[in-house]
Coordinates of N, CA and C in Angstrom, one line a residue:
M4 N 0.6 -1.3 0.1 CA 0.2 0.0 0.3 C 0.9 1.0 -0.1
T5 N 0.4 1.9 -1.1 CA 1.5 3.6 -1.1 C 0.9 4.6 0.6
L6 N 1.8 5.3 0.5 CA 1.9 6.2 1.7 C 0.3 6.9 1.1
L7 N 0.4 7.2 0.3 CA -1.0 8.4 0.1 C -2.6 7.1 0.4
G8 N -2.0 5.9 -0.1 CA -3.1 4.9 -0.3 C -3.4 4.7 1.4
W9 N -2.2 4.7 2.1 CA -2.7 4.4 3.8 C -3.1 5.6 4.1
L10 N -2.8 6.9 4.1 CA -3.4 8.2 4.5 C -5.0 7.9 4.5
A11 N -5.5 7.8 2.9 CA -6.8 7.9 2.8 C -7.6 6.9 3.3
A12 N -7.0 5.3 3.7 CA -7.7 4.6 4.3 C -8.0 4.9 5.7
V13 N -6.9 5.2 6.5 CA -6.7 5.7 7.7 C -7.8 7.0 8.1
S14 N -7.9 7.5 7.0 CA -8.8 8.9 7.1 C -10.6 8.3 7.4
I15 N -10.4 7.2 6.2 CA -11.9 6.4 6.3 C -11.9 5.9 7.4
I16 N -11.1 5.2 7.6 CA -11.5 4.1 9.2 C -12.0 5.0 10.3
A17 N -11.3 6.6 10.5 CA -11.6 7.7 11.4 C -12.8 8.0 11.2
T18 N -13.0 8.2 10.2 CA -14.7 8.9 9.9 C -15.5 7.6 10.2
G19 N -15.0 6.5 9.8 CA -16.4 5.0 10.1 C -16.3 5.4 11.4
A20 N -15.4 5.1 12.4 CA -15.0 4.7 13.7 C -15.7 6.1 14.3
A21 N -15.9 7.4 13.8 CA -16.4 8.5 15.0 C -18.0 8.3 14.5
I22 N -18.4 8.1 13.5 CA -20.1 7.6 13.0 C -20.3 6.5 14.0
Q23 N -20.0 5.4 14.0 CA -20.1 4.0 14.5 C -20.3 4.4 15.9
G24 N -19.1 5.0 16.4 CA -19.1 6.0 18.1 C -20.1 6.3 18.7
S25 N -20.8 7.6 17.5 CA -21.7 8.4 17.8 C -23.3 7.8 17.6
V26 N -23.4 7.0 16.6 CA -24.6 6.7 16.4 C -25.1 5.1 16.4
G27 N -23.8 4.2 16.9 CA -23.9 2.8 17.1 C -23.6 2.1 15.6
F28 N -23.5 2.2 14.9 CA -22.9 1.8 13.4 C -22.4 2.6 12.5
G29 N -21.9 1.9 11.6 CA -21.5 3.0 10.7 C -20.1 2.5 9.8
L30 N -19.2 1.7 10.7 CA -17.8 2.1 10.5 C -17.7 1.0 9.2
G31 N -18.5 -0.1 9.1 CA -18.4 -1.0 8.0 C -19.1 -0.5 6.9
V32 N -20.5 0.0 6.9 CA -21.5 0.4 6.1 C -20.5 1.9 4.9
F33 N -20.4 2.8 5.8 CA -19.0 3.5 5.5 C -18.0 3.2 4.9
G34 N -17.4 2.5 5.8 CA -15.9 2.3 5.4 C -15.5 0.5 4.4
A35 N -16.1 0.1 4.7 CA -16.2 -1.5 3.5 C -16.0 -0.8 1.9
P36 N -16.8 -0.2 1.7 CA -17.0 -0.2 0.0 C -15.9 0.7 -0.1
I37 N -15.6 1.6 0.7 CA -14.3 2.7 0.1 C -12.9 1.8 0.3
L38 N -12.7 1.4 1.3 CA -11.5 0.4 1.6 C -11.1 -0.4 0.4
L39 N -12.4 -1.6 -0.1 CA -12.0 -2.0 -0.7 C -12.0 -1.6 -2.1
L40 N -12.2 -0.4 -2.6 CA -11.6 0.4 -3.7 C -10.0 0.4 -3.6
I41 N -9.7 1.0 -2.4 CA -8.4 1.5 -2.1 C -7.3 0.4 -2.2
D42 N -8.1 -0.7 -1.3 CA -7.4 -2.0 -1.7 C -7.9 -3.5 -1.2
P43 N -8.1 -4.1 -2.0 CA -9.1 -5.3 -1.7 C -9.2 -6.1 -0.8
R44 N -7.5 -6.0 -0.3 CA -7.1 -6.6 1.2 C -7.6 -6.3 2.6
L45 N -8.0 -5.0 2.6 CA -8.3 -4.5 3.5 C -9.7 -4.9 4.2
V46 N -11.0 -5.7 3.0 CA -11.8 -6.3 3.4 C -11.8 -7.5 3.3
P47 N -12.5 -8.6 3.9 CA -13.4 -8.0 5.3 C -12.1 -8.2 6.7
G48 N -11.0 -8.9 6.6 CA -10.2 -9.4 7.9 C -10.0 -7.8 8.2
P49 N -8.7 -7.4 7.5 CA -8.6 -5.9 8.6 C -9.9 -5.5 9.3
I50 N -10.7 -4.8 8.6 CA -11.3 -3.8 8.9 C -12.2 -4.8 10.1
L51 N -12.6 -6.1 10.3 CA -12.8 -6.3 11.0 C -12.5 -6.6 12.8
L52 N -11.0 -6.6 12.6 CA -10.0 -6.9 13.1 C -9.9 -5.8 13.9
D53 N -9.9 -4.4 13.2 CA -10.1 -3.2 14.0 C -11.4 -2.6 14.3
A54 N -12.7 -3.0 13.7 CA -13.8 -3.4 14.6 C -13.6 -3.5 16.0
L55 N -13.1 -4.6 15.8 CA -13.2 -5.3 17.2 C -12.4 -4.5 18.3
L56 N -11.7 -3.8 18.3 CA -10.9 -2.7 19.2 C -12.3 -1.6 19.5
L57 N -12.9 -1.2 18.4 CA -13.8 0.0 18.4 C -15.1 -0.3 19.3
T58 N -15.3 -1.6 19.3 CA -16.7 -2.4 19.5 C -16.4 -2.6 21.1
V59 N -15.2 -2.8 21.5 CA -14.9 -3.4 22.9 C -14.8 -1.4 23.5
L60 N -14.1 -0.8 23.0 CA -14.0 0.7 23.5 C -15.5 1.1 23.5
V61 N -16.5 1.2 22.9 CA -17.7 1.5 22.8 C -18.8 0.7 24.3
A62 N -18.2 -0.2 23.9 CA -19.0 -1.5 25.1 C -18.9 -1.0 26.4
V63 N -17.3 -0.5 26.7 CA -17.0 -0.9 27.9 C -17.8 0.8 28.2
R64 N -17.3 1.9 27.5 CA -17.8 3.2 27.8 C -19.4 3.1 27.9
E65 N -20.4 2.5 27.2 CA -21.3 2.4 27.3 C -22.1 1.0 27.9
W66 N -21.4 0.3 29.2 CA -21.9 -0.7 29.4 C -23.0 -0.8 30.3
K67 N -23.7 0.4 31.3 CA -24.0 0.2 31.6 C -25.6 0.4 31.5
W68 N -25.3 0.2 29.9 CA -26.7 0.8 28.6 C -27.0 -0.5 28.3
V69 N -26.1 -1.5 28.3 CA -26.2 -2.7 27.3 C -27.4 -3.6 28.0
R70 N -28.3 -4.0 27.4 CA -29.2 -5.2 27.3 C -29.0 -6.7 27.3
L71 N -28.1 -7.0 28.3 CA -27.9 -8.3 28.4 C -29.1 -9.2 27.6
A72 N -30.1 -9.0 27.8 CA -31.3 -10.0 27.4 C -31.2 -10.3 25.8
D73 N -31.0 -8.9 25.1 CA -31.4 -9.0 24.1 C -30.2 -10.2 23.3
L74 N -29.3 -9.7 23.9 CA -27.8 -10.8 23.4 C -28.0 -12.2 23.8
G75 N -29.2 -12.8 24.4 CA -28.9 -14.3 24.3 C -30.0 -15.0 23.3
W76 N -30.4 -13.8 22.5 CA -31.0 -14.6 21.1 C -30.7 -13.8 19.8
S77 N -29.5 -12.5 20.1 CA -29.0 -12.4 18.8 C -28.0 -12.9 18.7
V78 N -27.1 -13.2 19.8 CA -25.5 -14.0 19.9 C -25.8 -15.4 18.7
P79 N -27.0 -16.2 19.3 CA -26.9 -17.4 18.8 C -27.2 -17.8 17.1
G80 N -27.8 -16.5 16.8 CA -28.3 -15.9 15.7 C -27.1 -16.0 14.6
R81 N -26.3 -14.4 15.0 CA -24.7 -14.1 15.0 C -24.2 -15.8 14.6
L82 N -23.7 -16.2 15.5 CA -23.4 -17.4 14.9 C -23.8 -18.4 14.2
L83 N -24.9 -18.8 13.8 CA -25.7 -19.4 12.8 C -25.3 -18.7 11.4
G84 N -25.4 -17.5 11.3 CA -25.1 -16.4 10.4 C -24.1 -16.8 10.2
T85 N -22.4 -16.7 10.6 CA -21.0 -16.9 10.5 C -21.1 -18.5 9.8
A86 N -21.6 -19.4 10.5 CA -22.0 -20.6 9.6 C -21.9 -20.1 8.3
I87 N -23.3 -19.8 8.0 CA -23.6 -20.1 6.7 C -22.6 -18.9 5.9
A88 N -22.2 -18.0 5.9 CA -21.2 -17.0 5.8 C -19.8 -17.7 5.1
V89 N -19.3 -18.8 6.0 CA -18.3 -19.8 6.0 C -18.4 -20.6 4.5
W90 N -19.5 -21.3 4.6 CA -20.3 -22.0 3.4 C -19.9 -20.9 1.9
V91 N -20.9 -19.9 1.8 CA -20.8 -19.0 0.9 C -19.2 -18.6 0.9
L92 N -18.4 -18.1 1.6 CA -17.0 -17.9 1.0 C -16.7 -19.5 0.4
R93 N -16.6 -20.9 0.9 CA -15.8 -21.8 0.0 C -16.4 -21.8 -1.1
A94 N -18.1 -21.5 -1.3 CA -18.6 -21.9 -2.7 C -18.4 -20.8 -3.9
V95 N -18.0 -19.8 -3.3 CA -17.7 -18.7 -4.1 C -16.3 -18.3 -4.9
P96 N -15.9 -19.0 -5.7 CA -14.5 -18.5 -6.6 C -13.9 -17.2 -6.2
A97 N -12.8 -17.2 -5.8 CA -11.8 -15.8 -5.4 C -12.1 -14.9 -7.0
S98 N -12.2 -15.4 -7.8 CA -12.5 -14.3 -9.1 C -13.8 -13.5 -8.9
R99 N -14.8 -14.0 -8.3 CA -15.9 -13.8 -8.4 C -16.3 -13.1 -6.7
F100 N -15.5 -12.9 -5.8 CA -15.5 -12.9 -4.6 C -15.8 -11.3 -4.4
Q101 N -14.7 -10.2 -5.2 CA -15.4 -8.8 -5.3 C -16.7 -8.4 -5.6
L102 N -17.0 -9.2 -6.7 CA -18.4 -8.9 -7.2 C -19.6 -9.1 -6.4
A103 N -19.6 -10.8 -5.7 CA -20.1 -11.1 -4.1 C -20.3 -10.0 -3.1
M104 N -19.3 -9.6 -2.9 CA -18.9 -8.2 -1.5 C -19.9 -7.4 -1.9
G105 N -19.6 -6.8 -3.4 CA -20.2 -5.5 -3.9 C -21.7 -5.7 -3.7
L106 N -22.2 -6.7 -4.2 CA -23.6 -6.9 -4.4 C -24.3 -6.8 -2.8
F107 N -23.5 -7.7 -1.5 CA -23.9 -7.7 -0.3 C -23.8 -6.4 0.3
M108 N -22.8 -5.5 0.0 CA -22.4 -4.2 0.2 C -24.0 -3.1 -0.1
L109 N -24.2 -3.3 -1.4 CA -25.2 -3.0 -1.7 C -26.6 -3.3 -1.3
L110 N -26.7 -4.6 -0.6 CA -27.8 -5.1 0.3 C -27.9 -4.5 1.0
A111 N -26.7 -4.0 2.2 CA -26.8 -3.1 3.1 C -27.2 -2.3 3.2
V112 N -26.9 -1.5 2.0 CA -27.7 -0.1 2.2 C -28.4 -0.1 2.1
A113 N -29.2 -0.8 1.0 CA -30.9 -0.7 0.9 C -31.6 -1.4 2.1
L114 N -31.0 -2.4 3.0 CA -31.6 -2.1 4.1 C -31.7 -1.1 5.1
T115 N -30.6 -0.4 5.0 CA -30.7 0.6 6.0 C -31.3 1.8 5.7
A116 N -32.0 1.8 4.3 CA -32.4 2.8 3.6 C -34.0 2.5 3.6
F117 N -34.3 1.5 3.7 CA -35.4 1.2 3.2 C -36.1 0.1 4.1
G118 N -35.2 -0.3 4.8 CA -35.9 -1.6 5.6 C -36.8 -1.2 6.5
P119 N -38.4 -2.4 6.8 CA -39.1 -2.0 7.2 C -38.8 -1.9 8.9
R120 N -39.8 -1.2 9.6 CA -39.4 -1.0 11.1 C -40.3 -2.5 12.0
L121 N -39.5 -3.6 12.5 CA -39.6 -4.4 12.9 C -40.0 -4.2 14.4
P122 N -40.5 -5.3 15.0 CA -40.6 -5.1 16.5 C -39.6 -5.7 17.2
L123 N -39.3 -5.5 18.3 CA -37.7 -6.0 19.1 C -38.5 -7.2 20.3
N124 N -38.3 -8.3 19.3 CA -38.7 -9.5 20.2 C -37.7 -10.8 19.9
R125 N -37.8 -11.8 20.5 CA -36.7 -13.0 20.5 C -36.8 -13.3 19.0
R126 N -37.7 -13.3 18.3 CA -37.6 -14.1 16.6 C -36.9 -12.9 15.8
T127 N -37.4 -11.8 16.0 CA -36.6 -10.9 15.3 C -35.0 -10.6 15.8
L128 N -35.1 -10.8 16.9 CA -33.2 -10.7 17.2 C -32.1 -11.8 16.7
F129 N -32.9 -13.0 16.6 CA -32.3 -14.1 16.4 C -32.2 -13.9 14.9
G130 N -33.2 -13.4 13.7 CA -33.4 -13.3 12.6 C -32.1 -12.2 12.2
A131 N -31.9 -11.5 12.8 CA -31.0 -10.1 12.6 C -29.8 -10.4 12.7
G132 N -29.8 -11.2 13.7 CA -28.2 -11.7 14.0 C -28.2 -12.7 13.3
T133 N -28.6 -13.5 13.1 CA -28.4 -14.1 11.5 C -27.9 -13.6 10.7
L134 N -28.7 -12.7 10.0 CA -28.2 -12.0 9.0 C -27.0 -11.1 8.8
A135 N -27.1 -10.6 10.3 CA -25.6 -10.1 10.6 C -24.7 -10.7 10.4
G136 N -24.4 -11.8 10.9 CA -23.7 -12.8 10.8 C -22.7 -13.3 9.6
V137 N -24.0 -13.4 8.6 CA -23.8 -13.5 7.3 C -23.1 -12.3 6.6
M138 N -23.8 -11.3 6.5 CA -23.2 -10.0 5.8 C -21.8 -9.2 6.3
G139 N -22.1 -9.9 8.1 CA -20.4 -9.3 8.7 C -19.5 -9.9 8.4
T140 N -19.1 -11.4 8.1 CA -18.8 -12.3 7.6 C -17.6 -12.4 6.1
I141 N -18.9 -11.9 5.6 CA -18.4 -12.0 4.3 C -17.9 -10.3 3.8
T142 N -18.5 -9.3 4.2 CA -18.5 -7.9 3.8 C -18.0 -7.2 5.0
S143 N -17.9 -7.8 6.2 CA -17.4 -6.6 7.4 C -18.8 -5.5 7.6
I144 N -19.6 -6.0 7.3 CA -21.0 -4.7 6.9 C -22.0 -5.9 8.0
G145 N -22.4 -5.6 9.2 CA -23.3 -6.7 10.2 C -24.0 -5.5 10.5
G146 N -23.8 -4.1 10.4 CA -24.7 -3.2 11.4 C -25.9 -3.2 10.7
P147 N -26.5 -3.2 10.0 CA -27.8 -2.9 9.4 C -29.0 -3.9 9.9
P148 N -29.0 -5.1 9.8 CA -29.8 -5.6 10.2 C -30.1 -5.5 11.7
M149 N -29.1 -5.4 12.7 CA -29.3 -4.5 13.9 C -29.8 -3.5 14.1
A150 N -29.4 -2.5 13.4 CA -29.5 -1.5 13.6 C -31.2 -1.2 13.5
L151 N -32.0 -1.8 12.7 CA -33.0 -1.8 12.4 C -34.0 -2.0 13.4
L152 N -33.9 -2.8 13.8 CA -34.6 -3.5 15.5 C -34.0 -2.1 16.5
Y153 N -33.2 -1.5 16.2 CA -32.9 -0.5 17.8 C -33.1 0.7 17.4
Q154 N -33.6 1.2 16.0 CA -33.8 2.3 15.3 C -34.6 3.6 16.2
N155 N -35.0 2.8 16.9 CA -36.1 3.9 18.1 C -35.6 4.0 19.2
E156 N -35.0 3.1 19.7 CA -33.9 3.1 20.6 C -33.4 4.3 21.4
E157 N -33.1 4.6 22.8 CA -32.1 5.7 23.3 C -30.8 5.6 22.4
G158 N -30.0 6.9 22.4 CA -29.3 6.9 21.7 C -27.7 5.5 22.6
P159 N -27.8 5.6 23.7 CA -26.6 5.2 24.7 C -26.9 3.7 24.7
R160 N -28.3 3.5 24.4 CA -28.7 2.2 24.8 C -28.4 1.2 23.2
L161 N -28.7 2.6 22.3 CA -28.7 1.6 21.2 C -26.8 1.4 20.9
R162 N -26.3 2.2 20.7 CA -24.6 1.9 21.1 C -24.4 0.9 21.9
G163 N -24.6 1.0 23.0 CA -23.7 0.0 24.3 C -24.4 -1.6 23.6
T164 N -25.3 -1.5 23.2 CA -26.3 -2.9 23.1 C -25.6 -3.6 21.5
L165 N -25.7 -2.7 20.9 CA -25.0 -3.3 19.6 C -23.5 -3.4 19.6
A166 N -22.7 -2.4 20.5 CA -21.5 -2.8 20.6 C -21.1 -4.2 20.8
A167 N -22.1 -4.5 22.1 CA -21.4 -5.6 22.7 C -21.9 -6.8 21.9
F168 N -23.1 -6.9 21.3 CA -23.3 -7.9 20.3 C -22.1 -8.2 19.0
F169 N -21.5 -6.6 18.4 CA -20.7 -6.4 17.9 C -19.3 -7.2 18.2
T170 N -19.0 -7.0 19.4 CA -17.9 -7.6 19.8 C -17.5 -9.1 20.1
I171 N -18.8 -9.6 20.1 CA -19.0 -11.0 20.2 C -19.1 -11.4 18.6
G172 N -19.8 -10.8 17.6 CA -20.2 -11.1 16.6 C -18.8 -11.2 15.8
V173 N -17.8 -10.0 16.1 CA -16.5 -10.3 15.5 C -15.7 -11.1 15.4
I174 N -15.4 -11.6 16.7 CA -15.0 -12.6 17.0 C -15.7 -13.9 16.7
F175 N -16.4 -14.2 16.2 CA -17.0 -15.8 15.5 C -16.7 -15.0 13.9
S176 N -17.0 -13.8 13.5 CA -16.6 -13.6 12.2 C -15.5 -14.0 11.9
M177 N -14.2 -13.8 12.4 CA -12.7 -13.7 12.6 C -12.5 -15.1 12.2
G178 N -13.2 -16.0 13.3 CA -13.1 -17.6 13.2 C -13.3 -18.1 12.0
G179 N -14.7 -17.3 11.8 CA -15.2 -18.1 10.2 C -14.2 -17.3 9.5
L180 N -13.6 -16.7 9.2 CA -12.8 -16.2 8.1 C -11.5 -17.4 8.2
T181 N -10.8 -17.2 9.5 CA -9.8 -18.2 9.3 C -10.2 -19.9 8.8
V182 N -11.3 -20.5 9.3 CA -11.7 -21.0 8.6 C -11.8 -21.6 7.5
A183 N -12.4 -20.1 6.6 CA -12.3 -20.4 5.4 C -11.3 -19.7 4.5
G184 N -10.0 -19.6 5.1 CA -8.7 -19.5 4.5 C -8.6 -17.9 4.1
R185 N -9.3 -17.0 5.0 CA -9.3 -15.6 4.4 C -8.9 -14.6 5.5
F186 N -8.3 -15.2 6.2 CA -7.8 -14.6 7.6 C -6.2 -14.9 8.1
G187 N -5.5 -14.1 8.0 CA -4.2 -14.8 8.8 C -2.9 -13.4 9.2
W188 N -2.1 -13.8 9.0 CA -1.3 -12.6 8.9 C -1.1 -11.6 8.3
T189 N -1.5 -12.0 7.3 CA -1.2 -10.9 6.5 C -2.2 -9.9 6.9
E190 N -3.5 -10.3 7.1 CA -4.6 -9.6 7.4 C -4.5 -8.9 8.7
V191 N -4.3 -9.4 9.7 CA -3.6 -8.7 10.7 C -2.5 -7.7 10.8
K192 N -1.4 -7.7 10.0 CA -0.3 -6.7 9.5 C -1.2 -5.6 9.0
L193 N -2.1 -5.6 8.1 CA -3.0 -4.7 7.5 C -3.7 -4.1 8.8
A194 N -4.6 -4.9 9.5 CA -4.9 -4.0 10.6 C -4.6 -3.1 11.1
T195 N -3.1 -3.6 11.7 CA -2.3 -2.9 12.2 C -2.0 -1.4 11.7
L196 N -2.1 -1.4 10.8 CA -1.4 -0.1 10.0 C -2.9 1.1 10.0
L197 N -3.9 0.4 9.9 CA -5.1 1.2 10.4 C -5.5 1.5 11.7
L198 N -4.8 1.2 13.0 CA -5.6 1.4 13.9 C -5.2 2.6 14.8
P199 N -4.4 3.4 13.9 CA -4.6 5.1 14.4 C -5.9 5.7 14.1
G200 N -6.6 5.3 12.8 CA -7.9 5.5 12.5 C -9.1 5.1 13.4
I201 N -8.9 4.1 13.8 CA -9.9 3.4 14.7 C -10.1 4.8 16.3
V202 N -8.6 4.5 16.9 CA -8.2 5.4 17.9 C -8.7 7.0 17.8
A203 N -8.4 7.3 16.9 CA -8.7 8.7 16.5 C -10.3 8.8 16.2
G204 N -11.0 8.2 15.4 CA -12.6 8.1 15.3 C -13.1 8.2 16.9
F205 N -12.7 7.1 17.8 CA -13.6 6.7 18.7 C -13.0 8.0 20.0
V206 N -11.9 8.3 19.9 CA -11.7 9.6 20.8 C -12.4 11.0 20.0
L207 N -13.0 10.7 18.9 CA -13.5 12.0 18.5 C -15.3 11.9 18.7
S208 N -15.4 10.3 18.8 CA -17.0 10.2 18.7 C -17.3 10.5 20.4
A209 N -16.6 10.7 21.1 CA -17.1 11.2 22.6 C -17.5 12.5 22.7
W210 N -17.4 13.4 21.5 CA -18.0 14.8 21.3 C -18.9 15.0 20.2
T211 N -18.5 13.6 19.0 CA -19.8 13.8 18.2 C -21.3 13.1 18.8
A212 N -20.9 12.4 19.7 CA -22.0 11.5 19.7 C -23.4 12.3 20.4
T213 N -23.2 13.3 20.7 CA -24.5 14.1 21.6 C -24.6 15.6 20.5
R214 N -23.9 15.3 19.0 CA -23.9 16.5 18.5 C -24.4 15.9 16.8
L215 N -24.3 14.8 16.7 CA -24.6 14.6 15.3 C -25.9 14.7 15.0
D216 N -26.2 15.1 13.6 CA -27.7 15.1 13.5 C -28.0 13.5 12.7
K217 N -28.3 12.6 13.4 CA -28.7 11.1 13.3 C -29.3 11.2 11.2
R218 N -30.3 12.3 11.4 CA -31.0 12.2 9.8 C -29.9 12.3 8.7
H219 N -29.3 13.6 9.3 CA -28.6 13.9 7.7 C -27.1 13.2 8.0
T220 N -26.7 12.6 9.3 CA -25.2 11.7 8.9 C -25.9 10.2 8.3
R221 N -27.2 9.7 8.6 CA -27.7 8.5 8.0 C -27.4 8.5 6.4
T222 N -28.0 10.0 5.8 CA -28.1 10.4 4.6 C -26.8 10.0 3.8
I223 N -26.1 10.9 4.4 CA -24.7 11.1 4.4 C -23.6 9.8 3.6
V224 N -24.2 8.6 5.1 CA -23.4 7.7 5.3 C -24.0 6.2 4.1
L225 N -25.3 6.7 3.5 CA -25.9 5.9 2.4 C -25.3 6.1 1.0
V226 N -25.6 7.5 0.9 CA -24.9 7.8 -0.5 C -23.9 7.5 -0.6
T227 N -22.5 8.0 0.2 CA -21.2 7.2 -0.2 C -21.5 6.0 -0.2
S228 N -21.6 5.2 1.1 CA -21.5 3.8 0.3 C -22.3 3.3 -0.8
A229 N -23.6 4.4 -1.4 CA -24.4 3.4 -2.1 C -23.1 3.4 -3.6
V230 N -22.5 4.4 -3.8 CA -22.0 4.9 -4.8 C -20.9 4.5 -4.6
A231 N -20.0 3.9 -3.9 CA -19.1 3.3 -3.2 C -19.2 1.5 -3.6
G232 N -20.6 1.3 -3.3 CA -21.0 0.0 -3.4 C -21.4 -0.7 -5.4
V233 N -21.6 0.0 -5.8 CA -22.2 0.4 -7.0 C -20.7 0.4 -8.0
L234 N -19.2 0.9 -7.4 CA -18.2 1.4 -8.1 C -17.4 -0.5 -8.0
V235 N -17.9 -1.1 -6.5 CA -16.9 -2.2 -6.6 C -17.8 -3.2 -7.2
V236 N -19.0 -3.3 -7.1 CA -20.0 -4.2 -8.5 C -19.5 -3.9 -9.9
A237 N -19.3 -2.7 -10.1 CA -18.6 -2.4 -11.9 C -17.2 -2.8 -11.8
K238 N -16.3 -2.6 -11.2 CA -15.2 -3.2 -10.8 C -15.2 -4.7 -10.7
G239 N -16.0 -5.4 -10.4 CA -16.0 -6.9 -10.1 C -16.5 -7.5 -11.5
L240 N -17.4 -6.8 -12.4 CA -17.9 -6.9 -13.3 C -16.8 -6.8 -14.5
L241 N -16.0 -5.9 -14.2 CA -14.8 -5.7 -15.3 C -14.0 -7.0 -15.3
A242 N -13.8 -7.6 -13.9 CA -12.9 -8.3 -13.9 C -12.9 -9.4 -14.1
R243 N -14.0 -10.2 -14.6 CA -14.7 -11.1 -14.7 C -14.2 -11.6 -16.2

């Protein structure tokens, strides 16, 4: 990776981390499509490993707001979704992987933009956890399915519960990627290069959490992610 590419990647990670630390999710939706265009090696393994640090930091900061009962249903779903994702990763040829990732990224944007308002109960928690496991392991974007359930919750509760869920889920996903042969020391080294962005974004989120306009932030994230997702799909089609 060139110096310019590294600076761009760290800036994207910092922005995504600040968004996620403020509104509960956003690192994957905002960062993954753009990072995939900068350097395909950064997705999904390195960004997932970096996300683990971010989710731990947010979960600790918002721990008193975490709804542990919800995790009892969403976490098993995440484990099932990870297993499904491992099967998909093994079935999709490497030459078509970028195209598949681009399509899943656009699905994540569509869910965030047009997803229905769902009740928060055992079945929806398990279902959203499963979908988050599939999408999070394949693309590092596991936030949208869970965010749909918590969109009407208080900010601290949304951030805390999702951070706890993502912390466990990212560990599952990294294990799944390792089984699928998509995570190793190369991904660890790349993740280390991006850590300054995670730290900077988390520190910034302590200030932006009470100041960001969720409606405008959501629009910016979705438009940016959709454009990047389309470019990823186009790049995948041209590479076939």
